[in-house]
PDB file of C-alpha atoms in Angstrom:
ATOM      1  CA  MET D   1       0.000   0.000   0.000  1.00  0.00           C
ATOM      2  CA  LEU D   2       1.127   3.546  -0.650  1.00  0.00           C
ATOM      3  CA  ARG D   3       2.041   5.486   2.429  1.00  0.00           C
ATOM      4  CA  THR D   4       0.268   8.818   2.741  1.00  0.00           C
ATOM      5  CA  ASP D   5       2.094  10.395   5.661  1.00  0.00           C
ATOM      6  CA  ALA D   6       3.638  13.829   5.297  1.00  0.00           C
ATOM      7  CA  GLY D   7       7.312  14.519   4.802  1.00  0.00           C
ATOM      8  CA  HIS D   8       9.957  13.421   2.335  1.00  0.00           C
ATOM      9  CA  LYS D   9      11.484   9.976   2.109  1.00  0.00           C
ATOM     10  CA  PRO D  10      15.263   9.623   1.641  1.00  0.00           C
ATOM     11  CA  GLU D  11      16.238  10.714  -1.851  1.00  0.00           C
ATOM     12  CA  HIS D  12      15.976   7.914  -4.413  1.00  0.00           C
ATOM     13  CA  MET D  13      16.325   9.198  -7.959  1.00  0.00           C
ATOM     14  CA  VAL D  14      15.431   5.919  -9.671  1.00  0.00           C
ATOM     15  CA  ILE D  15      12.063   5.700  -7.924  1.00  0.00           C
ATOM     16  CA  GLY D  16      11.411   9.422  -8.381  1.00  0.00           C
ATOM     17  CA  ALA D  17      12.289   9.281 -12.089  1.00  0.00           C
ATOM     18  CA  THR D  18      10.121   6.201 -12.668  1.00  0.00           C
ATOM     19  CA  LEU D  19       7.091   7.690 -10.933  1.00  0.00           C
ATOM     20  CA  THR D  20       7.531  10.958 -12.791  1.00  0.00           C
ATOM     21  CA  THR D  21       7.767   9.203 -16.159  1.00  0.00           C
ATOM     22  CA  LEU D  22       4.596   7.203 -15.471  1.00  0.00           C
ATOM     23  CA  SER D  23       2.846  10.391 -14.406  1.00  0.00           C
ATOM     24  CA  PHE D  24       3.666  12.106 -17.682  1.00  0.00           C
ATOM     25  CA  LEU D  25       2.586   9.036 -19.634  1.00  0.00           C
ATOM     26  CA  CYS D  26      -0.840   9.582 -18.087  1.00  0.00           C
ATOM     27  CA  VAL D  27      -0.587  13.256 -19.038  1.00  0.00           C
ATOM     28  CA  SER D  28       0.137  12.333 -22.665  1.00  0.00           C
ATOM     29  CA  VAL D  29      -2.872  10.034 -22.796  1.00  0.00           C
ATOM     30  CA  MET D  30      -5.035  12.706 -21.176  1.00  0.00           C
ATOM     31  CA  SER D  31      -3.880  15.314 -23.690  1.00  0.00           C
ATOM     32  CA  ALA D  32      -4.768  13.051 -26.605  1.00  0.00           C
ATOM     33  CA  LEU D  33      -8.186  12.397 -25.075  1.00  0.00           C
ATOM     34  CA  GLY D  34      -8.602  16.127 -24.522  1.00  0.00           C
ATOM     35  CA  LYS D  35      -7.943  16.836 -28.192  1.00  0.00           C
ATOM     36  CA  VAL D  36     -10.801  14.529 -29.155  1.00  0.00           C
ATOM     37  CA  ALA D  37     -13.111  15.734 -26.376  1.00  0.00           C
ATOM     38  CA  GLY D  38     -12.451  19.349 -27.376  1.00  0.00           C
ATOM     39  CA  GLN D  39     -14.089  18.631 -30.722  1.00  0.00           C
ATOM     40  CA  LEU D  40     -17.235  17.371 -28.989  1.00  0.00           C
ATOM     41  CA  THR D  41     -17.687  19.876 -26.165  1.00  0.00           C
ATOM     42  CA  SER D  42     -16.204  23.102 -24.772  1.00  0.00           C
ATOM     43  CA  THR D  43     -12.835  23.482 -23.074  1.00  0.00           C
ATOM     44  CA  GLY D  44     -14.523  24.646 -19.865  1.00  0.00           C
ATOM     45  CA  VAL D  45     -16.562  21.443 -19.680  1.00  0.00           C
ATOM     46  CA  VAL D  46     -13.460  19.310 -20.250  1.00  0.00           C
ATOM     47  CA  VAL D  47     -11.563  21.058 -17.436  1.00  0.00           C
ATOM     48  CA  LEU D  48     -14.558  20.803 -15.092  1.00  0.00           C
ATOM     49  CA  PHE D  49     -15.036  17.065 -15.476  1.00  0.00           C
ATOM     50  CA  GLN D  50     -11.277  16.495 -15.488  1.00  0.00           C
ATOM     51  CA  ASN D  51     -11.268  17.640 -11.862  1.00  0.00           C
ATOM     52  CA  LEU D  52     -14.802  16.755 -10.712  1.00  0.00           C
ATOM     53  CA  ILE D  53     -14.373  13.059 -11.490  1.00  0.00           C
ATOM     54  CA  CYS D  54     -11.113  12.983  -9.546  1.00  0.00           C
ATOM     55  CA  LEU D  55     -12.718  14.802  -6.610  1.00  0.00           C
ATOM     56  CA  LEU D  56     -15.429  12.154  -6.354  1.00  0.00           C
ATOM     57  CA  PHE D  57     -12.792   9.442  -5.976  1.00  0.00           C
ATOM     58  CA  ILE D  58     -10.332  11.209  -3.696  1.00  0.00           C
ATOM     59  CA  ALA D  59     -12.872  12.780  -1.294  1.00  0.00           C
ATOM     60  CA  PRO D  60     -13.786   9.514   0.537  1.00  0.00           C
ATOM     61  CA  ILE D  61     -10.085   8.709   0.989  1.00  0.00           C
ATOM     62  CA  ALA D  62      -9.234  12.182   2.259  1.00  0.00           C
ATOM     63  CA  LEU D  63     -12.225  12.193   4.634  1.00  0.00           C
ATOM     64  CA  HIS D  64     -11.502   8.721   6.015  1.00  0.00           C
ATOM     65  CA  GLY D  65      -9.816  10.244   9.051  1.00  0.00           C
ATOM     66  CA  GLY D  66     -12.577  12.792   9.597  1.00  0.00           C
ATOM     67  CA  CYS D  67     -12.641  16.524   9.001  1.00  0.00           C
ATOM     68  CA  ALA D  68      -9.551  16.926  11.165  1.00  0.00           C
ATOM     69  CA  SER D  69      -7.500  15.266   8.431  1.00  0.00           C
ATOM     70  CA  LEU D  70      -8.265  18.215   6.147  1.00  0.00           C
ATOM     71  CA  ARG D  71      -6.929  20.879   8.487  1.00  0.00           C
ATOM     72  CA  THR D  72      -4.079  22.746   6.875  1.00  0.00           C
ATOM     73  CA  GLU D  73      -1.879  25.742   7.476  1.00  0.00           C
ATOM     74  CA  LYS D  74      -0.911  25.820   3.806  1.00  0.00           C
ATOM     75  CA  ILE D  75      -4.175  26.954   2.246  1.00  0.00           C
ATOM     76  CA  GLY D  76      -2.321  29.651   0.316  1.00  0.00           C
ATOM     77  CA  LEU D  77      -0.103  27.060  -1.373  1.00  0.00           C
ATOM     78  CA  HIS D  78      -3.138  24.890  -2.086  1.00  0.00           C
ATOM     79  CA  LEU D  79      -4.802  27.864  -3.779  1.00  0.00           C
ATOM     80  CA  LEU D  80      -1.634  28.617  -5.753  1.00  0.00           C
ATOM     81  CA  ARG D  81      -1.368  25.059  -6.975  1.00  0.00           C
ATOM     82  CA  ALA D  82      -5.055  24.827  -7.900  1.00  0.00           C
ATOM     83  CA  ALA D  83      -5.086  28.175  -9.699  1.00  0.00           C
ATOM     84  CA  SER D  84      -1.890  27.516 -11.664  1.00  0.00           C
ATOM     85  CA  GLY D  85      -2.872  23.929 -12.458  1.00  0.00           C
ATOM     86  CA  THR D  86      -6.394  24.796 -13.601  1.00  0.00           C
ATOM     87  CA  ALA D  87      -5.211  27.705 -15.737  1.00  0.00           C
ATOM     88  CA  CYS D  88      -2.439  25.538 -17.181  1.00  0.00           C
ATOM     89  CA  TRP D  89      -4.805  22.821 -18.325  1.00  0.00           C
ATOM     90  CA  TYR D  90      -7.304  25.301 -19.716  1.00  0.00           C
ATOM     91  CA  ALA D  91      -4.572  27.003 -21.746  1.00  0.00           C
ATOM     92  CA  LEU D  92      -3.203  23.658 -22.934  1.00  0.00           C
ATOM     93  CA  PHE D  93      -6.601  22.333 -24.006  1.00  0.00           C
ATOM     94  CA  VAL D  94      -7.218  25.571 -25.918  1.00  0.00           C
ATOM     95  CA  ALA D  95      -3.817  25.275 -27.608  1.00  0.00           C
ATOM     96  CA  ILE D  96      -4.503  21.655 -28.552  1.00  0.00           C
ATOM     97  CA  THR D  97      -7.635  22.700 -30.428  1.00  0.00           C
ATOM     98  CA  MET D  98      -5.690  25.334 -32.388  1.00  0.00           C
ATOM     99  CA  MET D  99      -2.498  23.490 -33.324  1.00  0.00           C
ATOM    100  CA  PRO D 100      -1.135  19.958 -33.765  1.00  0.00           C
ATOM    101  CA  LEU D 101      -1.093  17.903 -30.572  1.00  0.00           C
ATOM    102  CA  THR D 102       2.677  17.333 -30.573  1.00  0.00           C
ATOM    103  CA  ASN D 103       3.459  21.021 -31.122  1.00  0.00           C
ATOM    104  CA  ALA D 104       1.157  22.118 -28.294  1.00  0.00           C
ATOM    105  CA  ILE D 105       2.683  19.591 -25.892  1.00  0.00           C
ATOM    106  CA  LEU D 106       6.243  20.498 -26.869  1.00  0.00           C
ATOM    107  CA  LEU D 107       5.684  24.170 -26.095  1.00  0.00           C
ATOM    108  CA  SER D 108       3.625  23.620 -22.954  1.00  0.00           C
ATOM    109  CA  PHE D 109       6.023  21.110 -21.452  1.00  0.00           C
ATOM    110  CA  SER D 110       9.036  23.361 -21.708  1.00  0.00           C
ATOM    111  CA  ALA D 111       8.166  24.096 -18.063  1.00  0.00           C
ATOM    112  CA  PRO D 112      11.451  22.649 -16.666  1.00  0.00           C
ATOM    113  CA  LEU D 113      13.278  25.578 -18.246  1.00  0.00           C
ATOM    114  CA  TRP D 114      11.389  27.855 -15.869  1.00  0.00           C
ATOM    115  CA  MET D 115      11.645  25.734 -12.737  1.00  0.00           C
ATOM    116  CA  PRO D 116      15.259  26.560 -11.719  1.00  0.00           C
ATOM    117  CA  VAL D 117      14.443  30.242 -12.282  1.00  0.00           C
ATOM    118  CA  ILE D 118      11.374  30.013 -10.032  1.00  0.00           C
ATOM    119  CA  ALA D 119      13.393  28.178  -7.371  1.00  0.00           C
ATOM    120  CA  TRP D 120      15.985  30.963  -7.444  1.00  0.00           C
ATOM    121  CA  LEU D 121      13.410  33.754  -7.297  1.00  0.00           C
ATOM    122  CA  VAL D 122      11.568  32.182  -4.360  1.00  0.00           C
ATOM    123  CA  SER D 123      14.458  31.104  -2.145  1.00  0.00           C
ATOM    124  CA  ARG D 124      17.680  31.868  -4.037  1.00  0.00           C
ATOM    125  CA  GLN D 125      18.115  28.098  -4.451  1.00  0.00           C
ATOM    126  CA  LYS D 126      20.809  27.663  -7.096  1.00  0.00           C
ATOM    127  CA  ALA D 127      20.566  24.609  -9.347  1.00  0.00           C
ATOM    128  CA  SER D 128      23.766  22.792 -10.255  1.00  0.00           C
ATOM    129  CA  THR D 129      25.461  23.065 -13.617  1.00  0.00           C
ATOM    130  CA  ALA D 130      24.342  19.517 -14.459  1.00  0.00           C
ATOM    131  CA  THR D 131      20.704  20.440 -13.844  1.00  0.00           C
ATOM    132  CA  TRP D 132      20.942  23.435 -16.169  1.00  0.00           C
ATOM    133  CA  LEU D 133      22.836  21.374 -18.740  1.00  0.00           C
ATOM    134  CA  GLY D 134      20.243  18.589 -18.634  1.00  0.00           C
ATOM    135  CA  ALA D 135      17.402  21.057 -19.101  1.00  0.00           C
ATOM    136  CA  GLY D 136      19.278  22.712 -21.955  1.00  0.00           C
ATOM    137  CA  ILE D 137      19.892  19.425 -23.746  1.00  0.00           C
ATOM    138  CA  GLY D 138      16.232  18.556 -23.352  1.00  0.00           C
ATOM    139  CA  PHE D 139      15.213  21.907 -24.811  1.00  0.00           C
ATOM    140  CA  VAL D 140      17.406  21.304 -27.864  1.00  0.00           C
ATOM    141  CA  GLY D 141      15.535  18.027 -28.315  1.00  0.00           C
ATOM    142  CA  VAL D 142      12.247  19.930 -28.106  1.00  0.00           C
ATOM    143  CA  VAL D 143      13.401  22.320 -30.831  1.00  0.00           C
ATOM    144  CA  LEU D 144      14.474  19.439 -33.079  1.00  0.00           C
ATOM    145  CA  VAL D 145      11.107  17.750 -32.762  1.00  0.00           C
ATOM    146  CA  LEU D 146       9.168  20.982 -33.150  1.00  0.00           C
ATOM    147  CA  GLN D 147      11.202  22.309 -36.098  1.00  0.00           C
ATOM    148  CA  PRO D 148       9.756  25.816 -35.658  1.00  0.00           C
ATOM    149  CA  HIS D 149      11.263  27.047 -38.923  1.00  0.00           C
ATOM    150  CA  HIS D 150       8.883  24.716 -40.770  1.00  0.00           C
ATOM    151  CA  HIS D 151       5.760  26.215 -39.242  1.00  0.00           C
ATOM    152  CA  ARG D 152       4.187  29.621 -39.427  1.00  0.00           C
ATOM    153  CA  PHE D 153       3.053  31.329 -36.250  1.00  0.00           C
ATOM    154  CA  ASN D 154      -0.027  29.668 -34.800  1.00  0.00           C
ATOM    155  CA  VAL D 155      -2.528  31.520 -32.616  1.00  0.00           C
ATOM    156  CA  GLY D 156      -2.381  28.610 -30.192  1.00  0.00           C
ATOM    157  CA  THR D 157       1.303  29.275 -29.458  1.00  0.00           C
ATOM    158  CA  PRO D 158       0.728  31.980 -26.773  1.00  0.00           C
ATOM    159  CA  PHE D 159      -1.668  29.649 -24.978  1.00  0.00           C
ATOM    160  CA  ALA D 160       0.883  26.824 -25.044  1.00  0.00           C
ATOM    161  CA  LEU D 161       3.651  29.086 -23.723  1.00  0.00           C
ATOM    162  CA  ALA D 162       1.375  30.400 -20.971  1.00  0.00           C
ATOM    163  CA  ALA D 163       0.627  26.796 -20.044  1.00  0.00           C
ATOM    164  CA  ALA D 164       4.377  26.159 -19.719  1.00  0.00           C
ATOM    165  CA  LEU D 165       4.893  28.933 -17.180  1.00  0.00           C
ATOM    166  CA  LEU D 166       1.778  27.972 -15.226  1.00  0.00           C
ATOM    167  CA  LEU D 167       2.824  24.324 -15.203  1.00  0.00           C
ATOM    168  CA  ALA D 168       6.223  25.228 -13.774  1.00  0.00           C
ATOM    169  CA  VAL D 169       4.534  27.028 -10.876  1.00  0.00           C
ATOM    170  CA  ALA D 170       2.160  24.103 -10.300  1.00  0.00           C
ATOM    171  CA  LEU D 171       4.985  21.555 -10.234  1.00  0.00           C
ATOM    172  CA  MET D 172       7.033  23.605  -7.790  1.00  0.00           C
ATOM    173  CA  SER D 173       4.033  24.012  -5.483  1.00  0.00           C
ATOM    174  CA  VAL D 174       3.614  20.228  -5.384  1.00  0.00           C
ATOM    175  CA  ARG D 175       7.093  19.939  -3.907  1.00  0.00           C
ATOM    176  CA  TRP D 176       6.498  22.690  -1.356  1.00  0.00           C
ATOM    177  CA  LEU D 177       3.225  21.125  -0.207  1.00  0.00           C
ATOM    178  CA  GLY D 178       4.754  17.652  -0.052  1.00  0.00           C
ATOM    179  CA  ALA D 179       7.077  18.806   2.742  1.00  0.00           C
ATOM    180  CA  THR D 180       4.275  18.936   5.315  1.00  0.00           C
ATOM    181  CA  GLU D 181       1.027  17.744   3.728  1.00  0.00           C
ATOM    182  CA  PRO D 182      -0.099  14.106   3.263  1.00  0.00           C
ATOM    183  CA  MET D 183      -0.953  13.019  -0.252  1.00  0.00           C
ATOM    184  CA  PRO D 184      -4.765  12.645   0.198  1.00  0.00           C
ATOM    185  CA  ARG D 185      -5.017  16.188   1.560  1.00  0.00           C
ATOM    186  CA  ILE D 186      -2.937  17.630  -1.292  1.00  0.00           C
ATOM    187  CA  LEU D 187      -5.072  15.910  -3.907  1.00  0.00           C
ATOM    188  CA  PHE D 188      -8.363  16.703  -2.173  1.00  0.00           C
ATOM    189  CA  TYR D 189      -7.706  20.432  -2.046  1.00  0.00           C
ATOM    190  CA  TYR D 190      -6.388  20.473  -5.601  1.00  0.00           C
ATOM    191  CA  PHE D 191      -9.425  18.754  -7.076  1.00  0.00           C
ATOM    192  CA  LEU D 192     -11.885  20.634  -4.852  1.00  0.00           C
ATOM    193  CA  LEU D 193     -10.485  24.074  -5.588  1.00  0.00           C
ATOM    194  CA  SER D 194      -9.932  23.316  -9.277  1.00  0.00           C
ATOM    195  CA  THR D 195     -13.515  22.096  -9.611  1.00  0.00           C
ATOM    196  CA  VAL D 196     -14.836  25.258  -7.969  1.00  0.00           C
ATOM    197  CA  MET D 197     -12.667  27.413 -10.245  1.00  0.00           C
ATOM    198  CA  ALA D 198     -13.815  25.546 -13.351  1.00  0.00           C
ATOM    199  CA  ILE D 199     -17.554  25.727 -12.634  1.00  0.00           C
ATOM    200  CA  PRO D 200     -18.082  29.369 -13.745  1.00  0.00           C
ATOM    201  CA  ILE D 201     -16.126  28.795 -16.965  1.00  0.00           C
ATOM    202  CA  ALA D 202     -18.034  25.610 -17.757  1.00  0.00           C
ATOM    203  CA  ALA D 203     -21.349  27.340 -17.007  1.00  0.00           C
ATOM    204  CA  ILE D 204     -20.569  30.128 -19.464  1.00  0.00           C
ATOM    205  CA  GLN D 205     -19.420  27.707 -22.173  1.00  0.00           C
ATOM    206  CA  TRP D 206     -21.979  25.000 -21.449  1.00  0.00           C
ATOM    207  CA  HIS D 207     -23.870  23.250 -24.214  1.00  0.00           C
ATOM    208  CA  SER D 208     -25.286  19.754 -24.582  1.00  0.00           C
ATOM    209  CA  VAL D 209     -22.681  17.005 -24.291  1.00  0.00           C
ATOM    210  CA  PRO D 210     -22.954  14.169 -26.874  1.00  0.00           C
ATOM    211  CA  ALA D 211     -23.247  10.667 -25.437  1.00  0.00           C
ATOM    212  CA  ARG D 212     -19.869   9.498 -26.768  1.00  0.00           C
ATOM    213  CA  ALA D 213     -18.153  12.544 -25.252  1.00  0.00           C
ATOM    214  CA  TRP D 214     -18.814  11.150 -21.773  1.00  0.00           C
ATOM    215  CA  ILE D 215     -16.439   8.270 -22.477  1.00  0.00           C
ATOM    216  CA  TYR D 216     -13.634  10.738 -23.150  1.00  0.00           C
ATOM    217  CA  LEU D 217     -14.530  12.923 -20.162  1.00  0.00           C
ATOM    218  CA  LEU D 218     -14.453   9.932 -17.802  1.00  0.00           C
ATOM    219  CA  SER D 219     -11.167   8.727 -19.259  1.00  0.00           C
ATOM    220  CA  ILE D 220      -9.640  12.193 -18.898  1.00  0.00           C
ATOM    221  CA  GLY D 221     -10.676  12.240 -15.252  1.00  0.00           C
ATOM    222  CA  PHE D 222      -9.043   8.896 -14.479  1.00  0.00           C
ATOM    223  CA  ALA D 223      -5.859   9.811 -16.365  1.00  0.00           C
ATOM    224  CA  GLN D 224      -5.672  13.052 -14.380  1.00  0.00           C
ATOM    225  CA  LEU D 225      -6.145  11.181 -11.098  1.00  0.00           C
ATOM    226  CA  PHE D 226      -3.313   8.743 -11.800  1.00  0.00           C
ATOM    227  CA  ALA D 227      -1.024  11.529 -13.037  1.00  0.00           C
ATOM    228  CA  GLN D 228      -1.549  13.599  -9.893  1.00  0.00           C
ATOM    229  CA  VAL D 229      -1.037  10.698  -7.490  1.00  0.00           C
ATOM    230  CA  LEU D 230       2.171   9.641  -9.239  1.00  0.00           C
ATOM    231  CA  ILE D 231       3.701  13.130  -9.336  1.00  0.00           C
ATOM    232  CA  VAL D 232       2.970  13.775  -5.654  1.00  0.00           C
ATOM    233  CA  LEU D 233       4.657  10.493  -4.759  1.00  0.00           C
ATOM    234  CA  ALA D 234       7.608  11.217  -7.056  1.00  0.00           C
ATOM    235  CA  TYR D 235       8.445  14.509  -5.346  1.00  0.00           C
ATOM    236  CA  ARG D 236       8.726  12.707  -2.028  1.00  0.00           C
ATOM    237  CA  TYR D 237      11.785  10.915  -3.387  1.00  0.00           C
ATOM    238  CA  ALA D 238      13.576  13.739  -5.204  1.00  0.00           C
ATOM    239  CA  SER D 239      13.389  17.479  -5.785  1.00  0.00           C
ATOM    240  CA  SER D 240      11.255  19.059  -8.467  1.00  0.00           C
ATOM    241  CA  VAL D 241      14.355  20.749  -9.919  1.00  0.00           C
ATOM    242  CA  LYS D 242      16.084  17.396 -10.461  1.00  0.00           C
ATOM    243  CA  LEU D 243      12.979  15.609 -11.731  1.00  0.00           C
ATOM    244  CA  GLY D 244      11.869  18.554 -13.863  1.00  0.00           C
ATOM    245  CA  PRO D 245      13.651  17.440 -17.071  1.00  0.00           C
ATOM    246  CA  PHE D 246      11.721  14.163 -16.996  1.00  0.00           C
ATOM    247  CA  ILE D 247       8.697  16.148 -18.033  1.00  0.00           C
ATOM    248  CA  TYR D 248      10.205  15.922 -21.518  1.00  0.00           C
ATOM    249  CA  THR D 249       9.199  12.244 -21.662  1.00  0.00           C
ATOM    250  CA  THR D 250       5.738  13.594 -22.405  1.00  0.00           C
ATOM    251  CA  ILE D 251       7.088  14.557 -25.822  1.00  0.00           C
ATOM    252  CA  VAL D 252       8.138  10.991 -26.542  1.00  0.00           C
ATOM    253  CA  PHE D 253       4.814   9.545 -25.452  1.00  0.00           C
ATOM    254  CA  THR D 254       2.839  12.175 -27.351  1.00  0.00           C
ATOM    255  CA  ALA D 255       4.800  11.575 -30.555  1.00  0.00           C
ATOM    256  CA  LEU D 256       4.118   7.859 -30.273  1.00  0.00           C
ATOM    257  CA  ILE D 257       0.406   8.457 -29.695  1.00  0.00           C
ATOM    258  CA  ASP D 258       0.368  10.800 -32.681  1.00  0.00           C
ATOM    259  CA  TRP D 259       1.935   8.042 -34.764  1.00  0.00           C
ATOM    260  CA  VAL D 260      -0.354   5.233 -33.623  1.00  0.00           C
ATOM    261  CA  VAL D 261      -3.661   7.110 -33.394  1.00  0.00           C
ATOM    262  CA  TRP D 262      -3.355   9.858 -36.014  1.00  0.00           C
ATOM    263  CA  ASP D 263      -0.866   8.126 -38.313  1.00  0.00           C
ATOM    264  CA  HIS D 264       1.804  10.813 -37.990  1.00  0.00           C
ATOM    265  CA  PRO D 265       5.036   8.813 -38.497  1.00  0.00           C
ATOM    266  CA  LEU D 266       8.222   9.631 -36.614  1.00  0.00           C
ATOM    267  CA  THR D 267      10.735  11.641 -38.629  1.00  0.00           C
ATOM    268  CA  LEU D 268      14.510  11.715 -38.210  1.00  0.00           C
ATOM    269  CA  PHE D 269      14.204  15.007 -36.335  1.00  0.00           C
ATOM    270  CA  VAL D 270      11.713  13.450 -33.940  1.00  0.00           C
ATOM    271  CA  VAL D 271      13.988  10.481 -33.259  1.00  0.00           C
ATOM    272  CA  LEU D 272      17.012  12.735 -32.672  1.00  0.00           C
ATOM    273  CA  GLY D 273      14.920  14.960 -30.450  1.00  0.00           C
ATOM    274  CA  MET D 274      13.794  12.014 -28.362  1.00  0.00           C
ATOM    275  CA  VAL D 275      17.410  10.930 -27.867  1.00  0.00           C
ATOM    276  CA  LEU D 276      18.339  14.402 -26.629  1.00  0.00           C
ATOM    277  CA  VAL D 277      15.266  14.598 -24.414  1.00  0.00           C
ATOM    278  CA  ILE D 278      16.116  11.318 -22.687  1.00  0.00           C
ATOM    279  CA  GLY D 279      19.815  12.221 -22.570  1.00  0.00           C
ATOM    280  CA  GLY D 280      19.019  15.542 -20.937  1.00  0.00           C
ATOM    281  CA  GLY D 281      17.025  13.772 -18.248  1.00  0.00           C
ATOM    282  CA  LEU D 282      19.889  11.386 -17.529  1.00  0.00           C
ATOM    283  CA  VAL D 283      22.352  14.277 -17.236  1.00  0.00           C
ATOM    284  CA  ALA D 284      20.026  16.063 -14.815  1.00  0.00           C
ATOM    285  CA  ILE D 285      19.877  13.000 -12.552  1.00  0.00           C
ATOM    286  CA  ARG D 286      23.567  13.442 -11.790  1.00  0.00           C
ATOM    287  CA  GLY D 287      23.103  17.065 -10.778  1.00  0.00           C
ATOM    288  CA  LYS D 288      23.194  18.146  -7.163  1.00  0.00           C
ATOM    289  CA  THR D 289      21.553  21.328  -5.974  1.00  0.00           C
ATOM    290  CA  GLU D 290      23.929  23.704  -4.280  1.00  0.00           C
ATOM    291  CA  ALA D 291      21.375  24.883  -1.734  1.00  0.00           C
ATOM    292  CA  PRO D 292      19.277  22.607   0.499  1.00  0.00           C
ATOM    293  CA  LEU D 293      15.653  22.083  -0.459  1.00  0.00           C
ATOM    294  CA  ALA D 294      14.726  22.978   3.080  1.00  0.00           C
ATOM    295  CA  ALA D 295      15.332  26.600   2.122  1.00  0.00           C
ATOM    296  CA  ILE D 296      12.343  26.495  -0.215  1.00  0.00           C
ATOM    297  CA  GLU D 297      10.063  24.559   2.111  1.00  0.00           C
ATOM    298  CA  SER D 298      10.729  26.906   5.013  1.00  0.00           C
TER     299      SER D 298
END
């Protein structure tokens, strides 16, 4: 059984990297489902059910210990994570409807480039040279796969870039919350607050939902649930700065889904990009932060 007590476990990069990779596999599947669902209903409805379905499953677990188990002194961080996460997914789902799936994911999941900067701004935590190098190598892989010189500017690009910055904030807040909050409480507040934030948007954009759209909405909800559980667990084993480059695995998974589902074959640039993405993650594993993570969590 998964332990749900607060606090970090001793650092174990292999476990952290594995959990992070599985989390972003779920994210890739959810993004593909969101692209299809976005053609059947509004983005607001997709975001609402993405979180509402998860809330229905996590609430009984979080409330198992009574209302006392939901008491928190970190409500501000919970609000930050919910706001950044909800806005990130809304922006990403909008971008997906305006541009190719792989392109939208590549831009949105450049978030690790922002994470060391955010860590420095918040607590002056300085990432090691290896961490910066790993992120840089991964970004080169992103550029190779994206091949921006082959595409004209797409109106979905600003939404994808906004999603990247918002995602970086959301991922960092997961680490900060994980220092003192148990997993069920973190997930409960995220899904509760995100659902509340999504309701007004969904109400404004609401229209009848086709029967087959419910299959995609339910699947998106379950994929989101698994992704969130896995990422919270991952950051108990290693820092978000070190695990950040593994977000690039989403690119690999998305490209494969694009190939299998939409018959978009892998090109040489895509293959080379994948190699650099994975290589960048491996380089980042060897990096050591020069300031203790406790500086951020305090």
